[in-house]
Amino acid sequence: EALLGSSLAPFGLPHIRIVNMLPTNLPAIESNELRLDNLFLLEDEAVAIIDYESGYSRDNFVKYLNYAARIVKRYSVQKRLPQLKRLRIIVIYTADIEQAEDEFHAGCLTLRLEQAYLRKVDSKSIRDVLEEKLEDGVPLSDDELMQFIILPLTYKGKEAKRVAVKDAVYLAKKITDKKNQMFVLSGILVFADKIIDARTAEQI
């Protein structure tokens, strides 16, 4: 919810802006639910699955195909298929991934992903700017708050990310605006859930 109105510029996707949050539980005929990371309505009226990965496997395409099929089915069951003008799948890769395939061809269909690579982010420069602003009591911009959240994912390797998570939490304590502080801390917790252990999560 806190991402509403945000641009994905900190991920290297300045042309994408979130305008609404959509339900993420995708019930199947079987008695289970497929849950994805985030489902948003974008400024261009597209519905967007936004996921992030710390590893690459072609099996991920199967996961994304399932997500897409369930979303299309939801709109169909609700008699709202004409409202699904465009479905986009955006995958944000942590610094561990340098390149990944963005298309899956299976004859009758082609799945195209939009990708962002956090390896391109200058972790040290961003951290230095954030720390300097916090030390000087300068409010952080919306983009800087987003950069704060994804900062741990811009480091390569699990251990470096864990250290960066703890450092980011330490820095976040210096945010004087409590609403922004909670936004950053909860964002770090959500985005770093694949790389931190239960104890670190509890500390956050």
Short mmCIF file of C-alpha atoms in Angstrom, two decimals:
data_model
loop_
_atom_site.label_atom_id
_atom_site.label_comp_id
_atom_site.label_asym_id
_atom_site.label_seq_id
_atom_site.Cartn_x
_atom_site.Cartn_y
_atom_site.Cartn_z
CA GLU A 1 0.00 0.00 0.00
CA ALA A 2 2.86 2.34 0.79
CA LEU A 3 4.16 1.93 -2.78
CA LEU A 4 1.06 3.53 -4.31
CA GLY A 5 2.03 6.54 -6.35
CA SER A 6 5.66 5.41 -6.45
CA SER A 7 7.84 5.26 -9.52
CA LEU A 8 10.08 2.26 -10.14
CA ALA A 9 12.92 4.63 -11.11
CA PRO A 10 15.19 3.30 -8.30
CA PHE A 11 15.02 -0.12 -10.00
CA GLY A 12 16.03 1.40 -13.34
CA LEU A 13 12.42 1.53 -14.59
CA PRO A 14 11.55 5.26 -14.50
CA HIS A 15 8.71 4.83 -17.01
CA ILE A 16 6.67 2.68 -14.60
CA ARG A 17 4.50 4.20 -11.88
CA ILE A 18 2.17 2.27 -9.53
CA VAL A 19 -1.32 3.67 -9.02
CA ASN A 20 -3.15 0.89 -7.16
CA MET A 21 -2.66 -2.42 -5.37
CA LEU A 22 -4.59 -5.51 -6.46
CA PRO A 23 -5.32 -8.77 -4.57
CA THR A 24 -2.40 -11.20 -4.78
CA ASN A 25 -4.08 -14.49 -3.84
CA LEU A 26 -4.90 -16.48 -6.97
CA PRO A 27 -7.24 -19.37 -6.08
CA ALA A 28 -7.01 -22.50 -8.18
CA ILE A 29 -9.57 -25.24 -8.79
CA GLU A 30 -7.40 -27.36 -6.54
CA SER A 31 -7.69 -26.51 -2.87
CA ASN A 32 -4.55 -24.39 -2.83
CA GLU A 33 -3.64 -20.80 -3.54
CA LEU A 34 -0.87 -19.48 -5.71
CA ARG A 35 0.53 -16.36 -4.10
CA LEU A 36 2.75 -13.94 -5.93
CA ASP A 37 4.93 -11.16 -4.54
CA ASN A 38 3.07 -8.10 -5.79
CA LEU A 39 0.21 -7.30 -8.16
CA PHE A 40 -0.36 -3.68 -9.10
CA LEU A 41 -2.37 -1.48 -11.42
CA LEU A 42 -0.04 0.87 -13.29
CA GLU A 43 -0.44 4.38 -14.62
CA ASP A 44 -0.90 3.04 -18.17
CA GLU A 45 -3.84 0.89 -16.91
CA ALA A 46 -1.79 -2.29 -17.24
CA VAL A 47 -1.96 -4.95 -14.54
CA ALA A 48 1.58 -5.77 -13.45
CA ILE A 49 3.05 -8.73 -11.62
CA ILE A 50 6.20 -7.44 -9.92
CA ASP A 51 8.48 -10.16 -8.63
CA TYR A 52 12.12 -10.25 -7.64
CA GLU A 53 14.64 -13.05 -7.89
CA SER A 54 18.02 -13.71 -6.31
CA GLY A 55 18.65 -16.63 -8.67
CA TYR A 56 17.80 -17.57 -12.25
CA SER A 57 16.16 -20.73 -13.55
CA ARG A 58 14.11 -21.42 -16.66
CA ASP A 59 11.63 -23.05 -14.29
CA ASN A 60 10.68 -19.53 -13.21
CA PHE A 61 8.88 -19.14 -16.54
CA VAL A 62 6.47 -21.89 -15.45
CA LYS A 63 5.74 -19.93 -12.27
CA TYR A 64 5.10 -16.75 -14.24
CA LEU A 65 2.89 -18.56 -16.76
CA ASN A 66 0.80 -19.84 -13.85
CA TYR A 67 0.55 -16.34 -12.40
CA ALA A 68 -0.55 -14.92 -15.75
CA ALA A 69 -3.10 -17.69 -16.36
CA ARG A 70 -4.68 -17.27 -12.92
CA ILE A 71 -4.93 -13.49 -13.32
CA VAL A 72 -6.58 -13.83 -16.74
CA LYS A 73 -8.92 -16.44 -15.29
CA ARG A 74 -9.85 -14.16 -12.39
CA TYR A 75 -10.86 -11.41 -14.81
CA SER A 76 -12.79 -13.94 -16.91
CA VAL A 77 -14.69 -15.41 -13.93
CA GLN A 78 -15.55 -11.89 -12.78
CA LYS A 79 -16.81 -11.05 -16.32
CA ARG A 80 -14.20 -8.29 -16.51
CA LEU A 81 -11.94 -9.64 -19.26
CA PRO A 82 -12.30 -6.49 -21.43
CA GLN A 83 -10.85 -4.52 -18.51
CA LEU A 84 -7.59 -6.50 -18.66
CA LYS A 85 -6.07 -4.35 -21.38
CA ARG A 86 -2.49 -5.39 -20.75
CA LEU A 87 -0.68 -7.77 -18.41
CA ARG A 88 2.97 -7.09 -17.63
CA ILE A 89 5.43 -9.28 -15.74
CA ILE A 90 8.29 -7.28 -14.23
CA VAL A 91 11.19 -9.18 -12.66
CA ILE A 92 13.77 -7.38 -10.54
CA TYR A 93 17.03 -9.31 -10.14
CA THR A 94 19.33 -8.82 -7.16
CA ALA A 95 23.01 -8.01 -7.76
CA ASP A 96 23.82 -11.73 -8.02
CA ILE A 97 22.27 -11.97 -11.49
CA GLU A 98 24.06 -10.32 -14.41
CA GLN A 99 21.87 -11.56 -17.24
CA ALA A 100 18.78 -13.71 -17.69
CA GLU A 101 16.54 -14.76 -20.53
CA ASP A 102 13.55 -12.51 -20.94
CA GLU A 103 11.44 -14.62 -23.30
CA PHE A 104 9.94 -18.10 -23.18
CA HIS A 105 8.65 -19.57 -26.45
CA ALA A 106 6.30 -22.55 -26.44
CA GLY A 107 4.82 -22.53 -29.93
CA CYS A 108 1.30 -21.41 -29.07
CA LEU A 109 2.51 -18.65 -26.77
CA THR A 110 5.42 -16.37 -26.01
CA LEU A 111 6.00 -15.04 -22.52
CA ARG A 112 7.95 -11.78 -22.37
CA LEU A 113 9.36 -10.41 -19.12
CA GLU A 114 10.45 -6.88 -18.37
CA GLN A 115 13.63 -7.01 -16.35
CA ALA A 116 15.66 -4.78 -14.05
CA TYR A 117 19.12 -5.62 -12.72
CA LEU A 118 20.15 -4.22 -9.34
CA ARG A 119 23.82 -5.03 -10.11
CA LYS A 120 23.81 -1.74 -12.03
CA VAL A 121 23.05 0.21 -8.86
CA ASP A 122 26.00 1.99 -7.19
CA SER A 123 25.45 0.71 -3.63
CA LYS A 124 28.20 2.76 -1.97
CA SER A 125 27.17 6.08 -3.55
CA ILE A 126 23.53 5.58 -2.58
CA ARG A 127 24.42 4.61 0.98
CA ASP A 128 26.76 7.60 1.34
CA VAL A 129 24.08 10.02 0.11
CA LEU A 130 21.45 8.53 2.43
CA GLU A 131 23.77 8.67 5.45
CA GLU A 132 24.84 12.25 4.70
CA LYS A 133 21.23 13.43 4.38
CA LEU A 134 20.21 11.66 7.58
CA GLU A 135 23.17 13.11 9.49
CA ASP A 136 22.25 16.61 8.23
CA GLY A 137 18.56 16.14 9.01
CA VAL A 138 17.56 16.54 5.35
CA PRO A 139 14.26 14.76 4.46
CA LEU A 140 14.58 11.89 1.98
CA SER A 141 12.72 12.03 -1.33
CA ASP A 142 10.29 9.26 -2.38
CA ASP A 143 12.93 7.82 -4.73
CA GLU A 144 15.52 7.86 -1.94
CA LEU A 145 13.14 6.00 0.39
CA MET A 146 12.73 3.33 -2.31
CA GLN A 147 16.51 3.20 -2.81
CA PHE A 148 16.85 2.72 0.95
CA ILE A 149 14.54 -0.30 0.82
CA ILE A 150 16.29 -2.06 -2.06
CA LEU A 151 19.83 -1.17 -0.97
CA PRO A 152 20.58 -4.60 0.63
CA LEU A 153 19.62 -6.34 -2.63
CA THR A 154 22.21 -4.34 -4.58
CA TYR A 155 25.05 -6.23 -2.86
CA LYS A 156 26.37 -9.48 -4.31
CA GLY A 157 26.31 -12.66 -2.22
CA LYS A 158 24.10 -13.74 0.69
CA GLU A 159 26.49 -12.70 3.45
CA ALA A 160 27.05 -9.24 1.97
CA LYS A 161 23.28 -8.82 1.72
CA ARG A 162 22.75 -9.86 5.35
CA VAL A 163 25.36 -7.35 6.50
CA ALA A 164 23.75 -4.70 4.29
CA VAL A 165 20.31 -5.45 5.79
CA LYS A 166 21.61 -4.86 9.31
CA ASP A 167 23.41 -1.71 8.19
CA ALA A 168 20.26 -0.41 6.44
CA VAL A 169 18.20 -1.04 9.58
CA TYR A 170 20.82 0.82 11.64
CA LEU A 171 20.64 3.75 9.20
CA ALA A 172 16.83 3.67 9.17
CA LYS A 173 16.79 4.34 12.89
CA LYS A 174 18.10 7.82 12.05
CA ILE A 175 15.01 8.70 10.01
CA THR A 176 13.17 11.22 12.17
CA ASP A 177 9.84 11.00 10.31
CA LYS A 178 8.23 7.93 11.98
CA LYS A 179 5.95 7.22 9.00
CA ASN A 180 8.91 7.12 6.61
CA GLN A 181 10.94 5.11 9.11
CA MET A 182 8.21 2.45 9.29
CA PHE A 183 7.90 2.48 5.49
CA VAL A 184 11.63 1.82 5.10
CA LEU A 185 11.86 -0.83 7.85
CA SER A 186 8.80 -2.75 6.64
CA GLY A 187 10.03 -2.43 3.05
CA ILE A 188 13.44 -3.84 3.95
CA LEU A 189 11.73 -6.72 5.74
CA VAL A 190 9.49 -7.53 2.75
CA PHE A 191 12.13 -7.18 0.04
CA ALA A 192 14.81 -9.01 1.99
CA ASP A 193 12.62 -11.93 3.09
CA LYS A 194 14.43 -14.35 0.77
CA ILE A 195 17.88 -13.52 2.12
CA ILE A 196 17.47 -13.07 5.86
CA ASP A 197 16.93 -15.63 8.58
CA ALA A 198 14.09 -15.63 11.09
CA ARG A 199 16.26 -14.12 13.85
CA THR A 200 17.25 -11.13 11.70
CA ALA A 201 13.64 -10.64 10.64
CA GLU A 202 12.58 -10.66 14.28
CA GLN A 203 15.24 -8.05 15.11
CA ILE A 204 13.93 -5.79 12.32
#
